[in-house]
Coordinates of C-alpha atoms in Angstrom, one line a residue:
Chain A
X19 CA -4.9 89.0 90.3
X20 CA -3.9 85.5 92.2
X21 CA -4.7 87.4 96.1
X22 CA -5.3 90.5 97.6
X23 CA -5.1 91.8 101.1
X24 CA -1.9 89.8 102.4
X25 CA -0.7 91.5 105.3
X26 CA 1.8 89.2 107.4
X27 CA 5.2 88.9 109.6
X28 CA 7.2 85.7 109.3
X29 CA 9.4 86.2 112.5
X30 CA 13.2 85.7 111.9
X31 CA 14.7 82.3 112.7
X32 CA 11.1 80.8 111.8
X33 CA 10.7 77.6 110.3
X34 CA 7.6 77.9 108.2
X35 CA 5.3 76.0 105.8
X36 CA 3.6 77.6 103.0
X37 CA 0.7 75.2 102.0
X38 CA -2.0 75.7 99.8
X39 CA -3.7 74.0 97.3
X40 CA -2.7 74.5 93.3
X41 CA -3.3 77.6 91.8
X42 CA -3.5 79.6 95.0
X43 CA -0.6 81.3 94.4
X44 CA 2.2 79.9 96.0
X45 CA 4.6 80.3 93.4
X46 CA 3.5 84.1 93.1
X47 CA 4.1 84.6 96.5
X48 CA 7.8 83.2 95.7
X49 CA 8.5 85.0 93.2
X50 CA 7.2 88.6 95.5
X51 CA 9.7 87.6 98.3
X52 CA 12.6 86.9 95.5
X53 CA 11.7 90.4 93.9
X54 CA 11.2 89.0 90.6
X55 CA 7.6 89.9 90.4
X56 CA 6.1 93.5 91.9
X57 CA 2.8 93.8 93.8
X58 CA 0.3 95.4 92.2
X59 CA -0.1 97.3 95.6
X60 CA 1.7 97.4 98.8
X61 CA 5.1 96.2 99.5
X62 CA 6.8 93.3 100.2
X63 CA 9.6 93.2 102.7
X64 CA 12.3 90.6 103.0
X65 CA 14.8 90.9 105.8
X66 CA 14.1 94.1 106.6
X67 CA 14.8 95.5 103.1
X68 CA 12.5 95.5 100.3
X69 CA 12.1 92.5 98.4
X70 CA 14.4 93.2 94.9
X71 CA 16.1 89.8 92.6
X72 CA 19.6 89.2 93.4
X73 CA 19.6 89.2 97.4
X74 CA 22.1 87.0 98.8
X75 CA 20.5 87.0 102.0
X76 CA 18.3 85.0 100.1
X77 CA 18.9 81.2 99.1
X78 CA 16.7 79.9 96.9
X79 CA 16.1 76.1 96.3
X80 CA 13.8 75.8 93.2
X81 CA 11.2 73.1 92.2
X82 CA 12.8 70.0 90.2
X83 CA 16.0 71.6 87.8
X84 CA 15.4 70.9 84.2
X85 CA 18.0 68.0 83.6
X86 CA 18.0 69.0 80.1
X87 CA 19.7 72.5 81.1
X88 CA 22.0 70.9 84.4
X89 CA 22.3 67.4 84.5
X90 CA 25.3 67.4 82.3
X91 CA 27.4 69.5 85.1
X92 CA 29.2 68.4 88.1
X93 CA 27.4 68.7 91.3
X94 CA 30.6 71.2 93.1
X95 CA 30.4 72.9 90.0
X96 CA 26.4 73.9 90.2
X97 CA 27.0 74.4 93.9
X98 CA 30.2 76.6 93.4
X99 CA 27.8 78.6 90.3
X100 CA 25.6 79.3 93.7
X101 CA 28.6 82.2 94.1
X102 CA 30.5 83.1 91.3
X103 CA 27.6 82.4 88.6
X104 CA 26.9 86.0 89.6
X105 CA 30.4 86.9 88.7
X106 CA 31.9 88.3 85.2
X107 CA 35.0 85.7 84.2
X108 CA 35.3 82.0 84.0
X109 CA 36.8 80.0 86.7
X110 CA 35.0 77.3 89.6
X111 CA 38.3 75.9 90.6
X112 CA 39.9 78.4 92.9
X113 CA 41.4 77.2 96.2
X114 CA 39.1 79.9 98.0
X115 CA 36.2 78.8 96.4
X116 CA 36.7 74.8 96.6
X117 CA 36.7 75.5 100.3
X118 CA 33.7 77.4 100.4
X119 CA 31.9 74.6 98.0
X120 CA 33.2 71.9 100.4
X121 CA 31.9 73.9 103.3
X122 CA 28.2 73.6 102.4
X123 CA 28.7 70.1 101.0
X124 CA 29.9 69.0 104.4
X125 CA 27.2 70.9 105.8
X126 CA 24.7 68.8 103.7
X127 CA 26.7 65.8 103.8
X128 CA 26.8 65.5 99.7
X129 CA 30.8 65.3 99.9
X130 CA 30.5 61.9 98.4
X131 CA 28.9 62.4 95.1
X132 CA 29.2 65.8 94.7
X133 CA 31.7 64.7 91.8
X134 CA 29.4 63.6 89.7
X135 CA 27.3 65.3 87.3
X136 CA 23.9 66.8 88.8
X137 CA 22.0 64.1 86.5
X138 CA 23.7 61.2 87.6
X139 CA 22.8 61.6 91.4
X140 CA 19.4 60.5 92.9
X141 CA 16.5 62.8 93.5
X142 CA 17.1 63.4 97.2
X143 CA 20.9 63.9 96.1
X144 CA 19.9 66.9 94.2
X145 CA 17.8 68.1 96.7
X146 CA 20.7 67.9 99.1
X147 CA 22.9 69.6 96.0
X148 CA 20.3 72.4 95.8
X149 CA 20.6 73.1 99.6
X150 CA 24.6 73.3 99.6
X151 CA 24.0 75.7 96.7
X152 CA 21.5 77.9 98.4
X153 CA 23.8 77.7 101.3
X154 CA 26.5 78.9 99.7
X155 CA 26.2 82.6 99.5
X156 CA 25.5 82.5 103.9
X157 CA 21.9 83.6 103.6
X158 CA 19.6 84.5 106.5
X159 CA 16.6 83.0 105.1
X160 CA 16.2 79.7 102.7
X161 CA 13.2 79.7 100.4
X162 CA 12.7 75.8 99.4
X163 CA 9.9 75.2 96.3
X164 CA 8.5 71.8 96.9
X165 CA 11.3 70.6 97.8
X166 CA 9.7 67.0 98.8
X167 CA 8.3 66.6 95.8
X168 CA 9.1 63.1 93.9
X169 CA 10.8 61.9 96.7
X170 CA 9.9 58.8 99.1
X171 CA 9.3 58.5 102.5
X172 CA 12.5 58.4 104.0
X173 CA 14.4 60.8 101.4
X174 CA 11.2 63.2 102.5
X175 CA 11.6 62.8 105.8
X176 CA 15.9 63.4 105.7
X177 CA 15.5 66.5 103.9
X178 CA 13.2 68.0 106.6
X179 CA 16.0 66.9 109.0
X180 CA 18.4 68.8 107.0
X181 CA 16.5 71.7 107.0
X182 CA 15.4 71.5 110.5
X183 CA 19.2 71.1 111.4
X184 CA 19.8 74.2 108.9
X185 CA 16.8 76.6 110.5
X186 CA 18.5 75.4 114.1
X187 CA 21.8 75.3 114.3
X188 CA 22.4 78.9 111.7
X189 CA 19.4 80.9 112.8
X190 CA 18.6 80.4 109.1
X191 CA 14.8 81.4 108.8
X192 CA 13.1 78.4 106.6
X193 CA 10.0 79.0 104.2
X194 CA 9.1 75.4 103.3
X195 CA 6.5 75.4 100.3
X196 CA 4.9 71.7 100.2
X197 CA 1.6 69.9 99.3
X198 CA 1.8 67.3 102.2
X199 CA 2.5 69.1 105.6
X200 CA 2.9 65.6 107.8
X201 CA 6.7 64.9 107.1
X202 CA 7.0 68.6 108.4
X203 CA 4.4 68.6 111.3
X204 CA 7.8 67.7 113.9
X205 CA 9.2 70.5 113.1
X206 CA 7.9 73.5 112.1
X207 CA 6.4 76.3 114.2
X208 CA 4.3 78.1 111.9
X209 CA 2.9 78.0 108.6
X210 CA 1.9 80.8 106.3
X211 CA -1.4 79.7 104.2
X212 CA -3.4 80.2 101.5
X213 CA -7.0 80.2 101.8
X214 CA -10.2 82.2 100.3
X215 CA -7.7 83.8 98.1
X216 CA -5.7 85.4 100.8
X217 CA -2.2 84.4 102.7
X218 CA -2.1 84.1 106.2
X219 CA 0.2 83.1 108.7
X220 CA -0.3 81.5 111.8
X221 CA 0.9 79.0 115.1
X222 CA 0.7 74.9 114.0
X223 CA -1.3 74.8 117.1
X224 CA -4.3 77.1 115.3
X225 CA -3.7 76.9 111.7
X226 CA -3.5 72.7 112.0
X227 CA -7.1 72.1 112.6
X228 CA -9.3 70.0 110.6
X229 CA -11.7 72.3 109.9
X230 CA -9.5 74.9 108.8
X231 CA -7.3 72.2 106.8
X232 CA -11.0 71.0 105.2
X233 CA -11.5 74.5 104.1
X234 CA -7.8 74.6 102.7
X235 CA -7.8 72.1 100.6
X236 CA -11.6 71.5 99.9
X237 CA -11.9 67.9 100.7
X238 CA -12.4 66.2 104.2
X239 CA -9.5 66.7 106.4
X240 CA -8.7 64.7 109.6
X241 CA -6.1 65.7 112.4
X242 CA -5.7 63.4 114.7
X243 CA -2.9 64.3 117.5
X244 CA -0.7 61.9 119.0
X245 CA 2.0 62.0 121.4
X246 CA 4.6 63.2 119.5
X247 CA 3.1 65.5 117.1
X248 CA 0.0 65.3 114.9
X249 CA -0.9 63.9 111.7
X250 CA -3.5 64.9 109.0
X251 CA -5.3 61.9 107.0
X252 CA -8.1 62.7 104.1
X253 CA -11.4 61.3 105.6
X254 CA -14.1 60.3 103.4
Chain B
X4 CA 43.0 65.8 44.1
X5 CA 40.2 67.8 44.8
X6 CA 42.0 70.7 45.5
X7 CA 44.1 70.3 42.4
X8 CA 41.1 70.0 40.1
X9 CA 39.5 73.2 41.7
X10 CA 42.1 75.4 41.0
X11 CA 42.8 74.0 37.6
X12 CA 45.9 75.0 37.3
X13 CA 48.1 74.6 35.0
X14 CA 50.6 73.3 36.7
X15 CA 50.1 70.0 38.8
X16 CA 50.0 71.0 42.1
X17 CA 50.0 68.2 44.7
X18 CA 50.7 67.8 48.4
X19 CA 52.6 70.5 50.3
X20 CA 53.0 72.9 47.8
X21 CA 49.5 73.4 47.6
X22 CA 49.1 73.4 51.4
X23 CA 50.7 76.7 51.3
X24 CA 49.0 78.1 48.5
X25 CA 47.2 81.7 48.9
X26 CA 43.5 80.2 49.2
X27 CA 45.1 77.0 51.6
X28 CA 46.3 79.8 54.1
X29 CA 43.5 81.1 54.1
X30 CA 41.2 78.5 54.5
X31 CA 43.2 77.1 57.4
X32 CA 43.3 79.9 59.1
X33 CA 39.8 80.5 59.1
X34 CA 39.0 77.1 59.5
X35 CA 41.1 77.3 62.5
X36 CA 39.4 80.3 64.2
X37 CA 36.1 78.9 63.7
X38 CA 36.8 76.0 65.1
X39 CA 37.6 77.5 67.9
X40 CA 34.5 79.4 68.1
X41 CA 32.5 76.4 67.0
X42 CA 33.4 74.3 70.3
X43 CA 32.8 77.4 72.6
X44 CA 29.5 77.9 70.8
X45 CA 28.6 74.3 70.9
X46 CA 28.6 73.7 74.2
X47 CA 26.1 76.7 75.3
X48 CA 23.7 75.5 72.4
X49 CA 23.7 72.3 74.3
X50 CA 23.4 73.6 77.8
X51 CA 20.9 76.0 76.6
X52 CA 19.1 73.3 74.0
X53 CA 19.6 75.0 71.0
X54 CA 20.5 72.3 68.5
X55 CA 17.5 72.6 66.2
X56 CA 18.0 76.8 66.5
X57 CA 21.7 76.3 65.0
X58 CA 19.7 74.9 62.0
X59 CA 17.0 77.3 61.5
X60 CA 19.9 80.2 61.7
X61 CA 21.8 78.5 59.1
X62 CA 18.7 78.0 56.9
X63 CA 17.7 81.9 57.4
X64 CA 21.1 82.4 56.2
X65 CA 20.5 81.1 53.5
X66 CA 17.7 83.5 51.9
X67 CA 20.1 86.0 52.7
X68 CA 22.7 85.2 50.6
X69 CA 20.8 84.5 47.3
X70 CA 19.2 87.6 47.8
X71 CA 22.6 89.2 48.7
X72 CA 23.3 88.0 45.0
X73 CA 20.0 89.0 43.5
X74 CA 21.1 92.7 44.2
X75 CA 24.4 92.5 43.8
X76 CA 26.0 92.6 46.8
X77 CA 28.2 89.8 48.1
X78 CA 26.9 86.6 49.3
X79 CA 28.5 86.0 52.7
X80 CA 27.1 89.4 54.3
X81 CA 24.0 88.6 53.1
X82 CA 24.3 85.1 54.5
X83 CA 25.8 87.2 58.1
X84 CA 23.1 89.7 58.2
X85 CA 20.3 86.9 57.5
X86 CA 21.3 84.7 60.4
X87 CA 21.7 88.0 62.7
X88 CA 18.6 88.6 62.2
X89 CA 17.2 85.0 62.9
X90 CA 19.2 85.0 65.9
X91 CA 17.6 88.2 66.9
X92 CA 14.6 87.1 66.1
X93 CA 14.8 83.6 67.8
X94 CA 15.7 85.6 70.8
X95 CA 12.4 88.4 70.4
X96 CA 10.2 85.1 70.4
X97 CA 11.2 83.9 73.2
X98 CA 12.0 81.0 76.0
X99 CA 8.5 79.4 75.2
X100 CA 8.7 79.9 71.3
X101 CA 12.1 78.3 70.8
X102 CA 11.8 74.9 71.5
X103 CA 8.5 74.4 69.3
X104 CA 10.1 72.2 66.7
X105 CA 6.9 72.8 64.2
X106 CA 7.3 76.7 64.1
X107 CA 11.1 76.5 63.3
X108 CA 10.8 73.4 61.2
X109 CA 8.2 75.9 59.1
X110 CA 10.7 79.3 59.5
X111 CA 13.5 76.5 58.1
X112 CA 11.5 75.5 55.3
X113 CA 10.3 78.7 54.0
X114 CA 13.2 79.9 54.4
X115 CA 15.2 77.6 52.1
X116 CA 12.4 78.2 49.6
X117 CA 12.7 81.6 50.2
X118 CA 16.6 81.2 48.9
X119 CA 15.7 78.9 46.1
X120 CA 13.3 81.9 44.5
X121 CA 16.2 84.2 44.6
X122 CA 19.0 82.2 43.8
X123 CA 16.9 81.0 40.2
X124 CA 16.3 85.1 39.9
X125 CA 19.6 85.8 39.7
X126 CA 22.2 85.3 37.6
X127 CA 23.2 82.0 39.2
X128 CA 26.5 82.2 40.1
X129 CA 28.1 79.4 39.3
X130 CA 28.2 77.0 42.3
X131 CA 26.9 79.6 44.9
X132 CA 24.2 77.0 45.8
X133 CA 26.4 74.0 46.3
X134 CA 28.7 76.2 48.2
X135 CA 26.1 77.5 50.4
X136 CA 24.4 74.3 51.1
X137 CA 27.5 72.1 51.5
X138 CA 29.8 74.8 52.2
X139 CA 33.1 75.6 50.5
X140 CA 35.8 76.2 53.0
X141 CA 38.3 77.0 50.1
X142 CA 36.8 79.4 48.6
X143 CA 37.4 81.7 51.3
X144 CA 38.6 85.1 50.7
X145 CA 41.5 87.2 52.6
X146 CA 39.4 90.2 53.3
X147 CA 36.2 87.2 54.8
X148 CA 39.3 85.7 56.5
X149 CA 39.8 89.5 58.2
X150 CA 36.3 89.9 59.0
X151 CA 35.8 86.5 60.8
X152 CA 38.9 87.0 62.5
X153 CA 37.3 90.6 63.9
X154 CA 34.0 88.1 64.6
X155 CA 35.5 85.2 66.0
X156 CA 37.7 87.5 68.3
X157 CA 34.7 89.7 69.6
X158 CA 32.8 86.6 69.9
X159 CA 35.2 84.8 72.3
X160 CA 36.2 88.1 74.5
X161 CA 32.4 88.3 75.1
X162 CA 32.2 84.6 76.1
X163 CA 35.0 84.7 78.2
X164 CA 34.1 88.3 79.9
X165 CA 30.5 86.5 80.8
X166 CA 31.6 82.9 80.8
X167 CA 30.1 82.0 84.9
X168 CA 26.8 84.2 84.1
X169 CA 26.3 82.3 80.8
X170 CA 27.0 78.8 82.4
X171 CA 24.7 79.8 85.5
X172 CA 21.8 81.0 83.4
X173 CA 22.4 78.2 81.2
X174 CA 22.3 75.1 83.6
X175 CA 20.2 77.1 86.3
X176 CA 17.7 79.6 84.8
X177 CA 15.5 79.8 87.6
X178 CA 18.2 80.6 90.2
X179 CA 20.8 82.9 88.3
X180 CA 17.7 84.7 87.5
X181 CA 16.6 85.0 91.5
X182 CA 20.4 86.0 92.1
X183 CA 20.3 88.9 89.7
X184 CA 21.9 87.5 86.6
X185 CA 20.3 89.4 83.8
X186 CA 19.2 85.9 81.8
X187 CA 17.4 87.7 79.2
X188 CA 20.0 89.7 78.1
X189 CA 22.3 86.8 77.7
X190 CA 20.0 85.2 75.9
X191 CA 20.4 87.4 73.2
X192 CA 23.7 88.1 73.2
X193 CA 24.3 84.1 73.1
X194 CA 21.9 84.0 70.2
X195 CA 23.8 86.8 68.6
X196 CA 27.2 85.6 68.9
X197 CA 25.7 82.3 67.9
X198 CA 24.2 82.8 64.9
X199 CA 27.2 85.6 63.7
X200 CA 29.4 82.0 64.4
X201 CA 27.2 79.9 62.0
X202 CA 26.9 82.3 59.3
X203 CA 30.8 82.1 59.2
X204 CA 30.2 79.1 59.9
X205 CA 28.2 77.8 57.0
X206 CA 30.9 78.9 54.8
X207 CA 33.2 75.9 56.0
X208 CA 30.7 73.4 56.1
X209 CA 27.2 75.0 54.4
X210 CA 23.7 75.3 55.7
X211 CA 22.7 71.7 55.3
X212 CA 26.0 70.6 57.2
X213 CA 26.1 73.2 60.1
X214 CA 25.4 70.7 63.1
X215 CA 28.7 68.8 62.1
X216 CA 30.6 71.8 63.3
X217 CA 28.4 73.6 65.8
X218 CA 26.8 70.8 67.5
X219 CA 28.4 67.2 66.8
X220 CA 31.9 68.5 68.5
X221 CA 30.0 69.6 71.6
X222 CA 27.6 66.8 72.1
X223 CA 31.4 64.5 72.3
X224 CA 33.5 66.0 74.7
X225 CA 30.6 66.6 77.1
X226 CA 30.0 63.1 77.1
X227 CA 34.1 62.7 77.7
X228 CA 34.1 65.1 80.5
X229 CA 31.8 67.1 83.1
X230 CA 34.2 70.5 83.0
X231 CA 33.3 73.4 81.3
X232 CA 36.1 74.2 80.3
X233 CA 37.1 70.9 79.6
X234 CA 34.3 70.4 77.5
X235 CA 35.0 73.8 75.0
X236 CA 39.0 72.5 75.1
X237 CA 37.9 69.3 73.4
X238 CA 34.1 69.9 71.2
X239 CA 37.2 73.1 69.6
X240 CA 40.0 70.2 69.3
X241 CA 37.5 68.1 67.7
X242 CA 36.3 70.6 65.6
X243 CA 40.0 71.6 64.3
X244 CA 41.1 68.1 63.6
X245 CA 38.1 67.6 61.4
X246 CA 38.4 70.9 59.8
X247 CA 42.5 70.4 59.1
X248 CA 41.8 67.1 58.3
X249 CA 39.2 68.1 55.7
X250 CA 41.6 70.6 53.9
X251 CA 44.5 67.7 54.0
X252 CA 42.9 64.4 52.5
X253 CA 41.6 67.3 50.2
X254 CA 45.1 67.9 48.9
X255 CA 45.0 64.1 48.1
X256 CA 41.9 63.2 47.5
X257 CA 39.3 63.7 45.2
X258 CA 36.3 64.7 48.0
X259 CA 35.0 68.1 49.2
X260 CA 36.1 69.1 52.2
X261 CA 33.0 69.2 53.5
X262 CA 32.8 65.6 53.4
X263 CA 35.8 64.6 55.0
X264 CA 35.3 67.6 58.0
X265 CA 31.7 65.8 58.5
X266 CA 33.2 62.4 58.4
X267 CA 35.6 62.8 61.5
X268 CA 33.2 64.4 63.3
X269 CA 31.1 61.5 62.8
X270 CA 33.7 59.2 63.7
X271 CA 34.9 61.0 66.8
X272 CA 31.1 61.4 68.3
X273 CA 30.7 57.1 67.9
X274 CA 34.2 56.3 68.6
X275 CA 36.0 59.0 71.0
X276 CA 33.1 57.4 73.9
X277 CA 33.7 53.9 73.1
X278 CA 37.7 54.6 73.4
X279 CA 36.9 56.5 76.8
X280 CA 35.1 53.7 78.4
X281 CA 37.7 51.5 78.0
X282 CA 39.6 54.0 80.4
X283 CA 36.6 55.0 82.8
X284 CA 33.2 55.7 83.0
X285 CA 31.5 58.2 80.2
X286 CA 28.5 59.6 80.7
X287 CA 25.6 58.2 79.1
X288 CA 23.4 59.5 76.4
X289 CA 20.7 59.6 79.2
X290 CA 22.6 61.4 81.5
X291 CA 23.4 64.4 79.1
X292 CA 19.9 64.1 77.9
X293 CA 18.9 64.2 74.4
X294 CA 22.3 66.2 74.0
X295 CA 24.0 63.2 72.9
X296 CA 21.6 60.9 71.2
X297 CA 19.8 63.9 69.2

């Protein structure tokens, strides 16, 4: 058993973090929103409907792709698989479907290298890639695994103003999994959390604390808040 | 040459009169149709790394037809049923289990022992081993020419009918599988229809040769082009041209077919990229992986 005892709301139209530290379970609590895992007890709800694999209203933008398995395809093609990879047949050329694909690549701005093949683009590309894919099927609530992870600074801080822009302008309720929760801290307005075993969810204002941020991650935490914001630094 | 000497006729036979011999028609036509198969196949094994599977499957194969011999039964459903079940069991192993090169490397090995033992307990048939390891596309029968036909047919109406799901749980595991797409049960329906194409396979081109039709086709076009499609329209062209071209220089030639079908597949993987980037970019190796450089 990874945790016990969950019980928590995520409001629609949120824009959350899901932090913890490795191991605690944030990929379980993934795969219980996407259906692919059951609880052991209790139930998980998703957009009013119980949490079950293949929910559209669901996009999903996974950890780092296995190049091995998709770097040899074309960016519009992984994107336009986002739709019809659910669909018996061959085909991701159709006129319908071109415009759809060049809908979310305009909406993640990845127009101009989303000819080339998913391996050949940059890691913030993909990420960008991944979004326009997720995007695709119109979903109401955009699940993104560590999706900062291996990027710099600035490609960091661009994709939380793609998904900011995304949570804002569609209503799109945003669960942000991530292991550094500063490039976020602008942003988001709550953050669910995994602590003592349990998930939580809470305001930035209560949950971004140094004390409770110390007991998080289990070395010194410092927030310091600033004008615009706040920041979190490891103290010694 | 070759041809002419393996026939022994009587008669000299040479050139197009022998092209249209009995056993030519049916080795081109079953050449054709598993060339066809071959570049479908080929790409998938790619997408889904499967390269070193194709050559345990082959090598389970092989057990299967010496033993199919030991009992007296006929090789090639020996060799079909063998491979099934390696596919099968490649499949029942699963994801984690089928890239670990040490456990198939030992499956392969025993395997091929496994063959050896009842290959030298039969009544060796005369050239079953050479034709099984090294393949013997001309000594294809009508009635093997019918079955892979029935094979080759199912095999490409099942591709086609789940063409998008395959490619999505192919390149995209972790999201076709959030979406619904039953992966596991592709995954062994692609192991299946793979391992039924290289037991037909290994008849053109034998269990030692295998990757020249299954693999090396693939691994060219998709560094030529990025389509799907594209990619099974050239790795099956690819595959055709060497398997025609084998049965041709055959008719002139003194060599196996084997080794000229191997040859131009060679030849086409090194040269057909070269010729490409004179024309435009080509992928590199890097950016298909290990696909193209394994």
């Amino acid at each position: 058993m990874i945790w016990s005892g969950a019980t928590f709301d995520v409001p629609t139209g949120s824009f959350a973090a899901v932090i913890g530290p490795n191991g605690a379970g944030k990929s379980t609590l993934i795969n219980l929103l996407l259906g692919g895992l059951k609880p052991a007890s209790g139930t998980v709800e998703v957009l009013g409907s119980p949490a079950e694999t293949g929910n559209p209203r669901i996009g999903l933008v996974p950890q780092n792709r296995s190049l091995d398995h998709a770097g040899s395809i074309l960016c519009r093609d992984l994107v336009a698989l986002g739709l019809v990879g659910t669909r018996w047949g061959i085909g991701l050329r159709g006129p319908d479907l071109a415009a759809e694909v060049d809908d979310v690549l305009t909406a993640v701005d990845a127009q101009d290298y989303a000819h080339l093949r998913f391996g050949e683009v940059s890691g913030g590309q993909q990420k960008r890639i991944s979004i326009a894919q997720a995007l695709i099927t119109k979903p109401d609530m955009l699940l993104l695994d560590e999706p900062l992870a291996g990027l710099d600074l600035s490609g960091q801080v661009d994709i939380v103003e793609l998904v900011h822009h995304i949570n804002h302008d569609r209503g799109v309720t945003v669960l942000f999994v991530t292991h550094d929760l500063n490039p976020l801290l602008a942003h988001i307005d709550s953050l669910v959390y995994l602590i003592d075993g349990t998930p939580r969810f809470g305001n930035v204002d209560d949950v971004v604390d140094s004390g409770l941020l110390t007991r998080l991650y289990g070395t010194p935490v410092q927030v310091t808040r600033t004008a615009d914001g706040c920041v979190f630094t490891r103290t010694e | 040459m070759f041809i002419a000497t393996l026939v022994n006729s009587t008669q000299t036979q040479t050139g197009l009169s022998l092209l249209t011999s009995p056993f030519m028609i049916n080795a081109l036509i079953a050449g054709t149709l598993i060339a066809i198969a071959s570049g479908a196949i080929g790409y998938f094994v790619l997408l889904r790394d499967l390269p070193f599977a194709t050559h345990a499957v082959a090598h389970i194969g092989f057990p299967g037809a010496t033993l199919a011999v030991l009992v007296g039964a006929t090789p090639v459903v020996g060799l079909v049923a063998a491979c099934a079940a390696g596919g099968i069991a490649i499949g029942a192993m699963g994801h984690r289990a089928r890239n670990r090169e040490v456990v198939t490397g030992t499956v392969l090995a025993f395997a091929t022992g496994l063959g050896l033992l009842f290959n030298s307990l039969g009544s060796a048939q005369s050239g079953l081993l050479t034709n099984l390891l090294f393949g013997n596309i001309l000594a294809i029968t009508t009635a093997q020419v019918v079955a892979f036909t029935a094979i080759v047919l199912v095999v490409l109406v099942v591709l086609a009918a789940t063409g998008r799901k395959l490619l999505f749980a192919s390149v995209d595991p972790d999201v076709a599988a959030a979406r619904g797409v039953n992966t596991r049960a592709l995954s062994a329906m692609f192991l299946l229809a793979m391992s039924l194409i290289i037991a037909i396979s290994v008849t053109v081109v034998g269990v030692l040769l295998i990757f020249a039709l299954l693999v090396t086709p693939a691994a060219t076009a998709i560094r030529l082009t990025a389509r799907p499609t594209l990619v099974i329209a050239i790795a099956s062209g690819i595959a055709l041209v060497s398997v025609w071209g084998g049965l041709i220089v055959a008719t002139y030639q003194p060599w196996p077919p084997s080794f000229v079908i191997t040859t131009i597949a060679c030849v086409a993987w090194i040269a057909l990229p070269q010729l490409m980037k004179l024309r435009g970019p080509v992928a590199a190796p890097d950016v298909v992986t290990h696909i193209a450089s394994s």
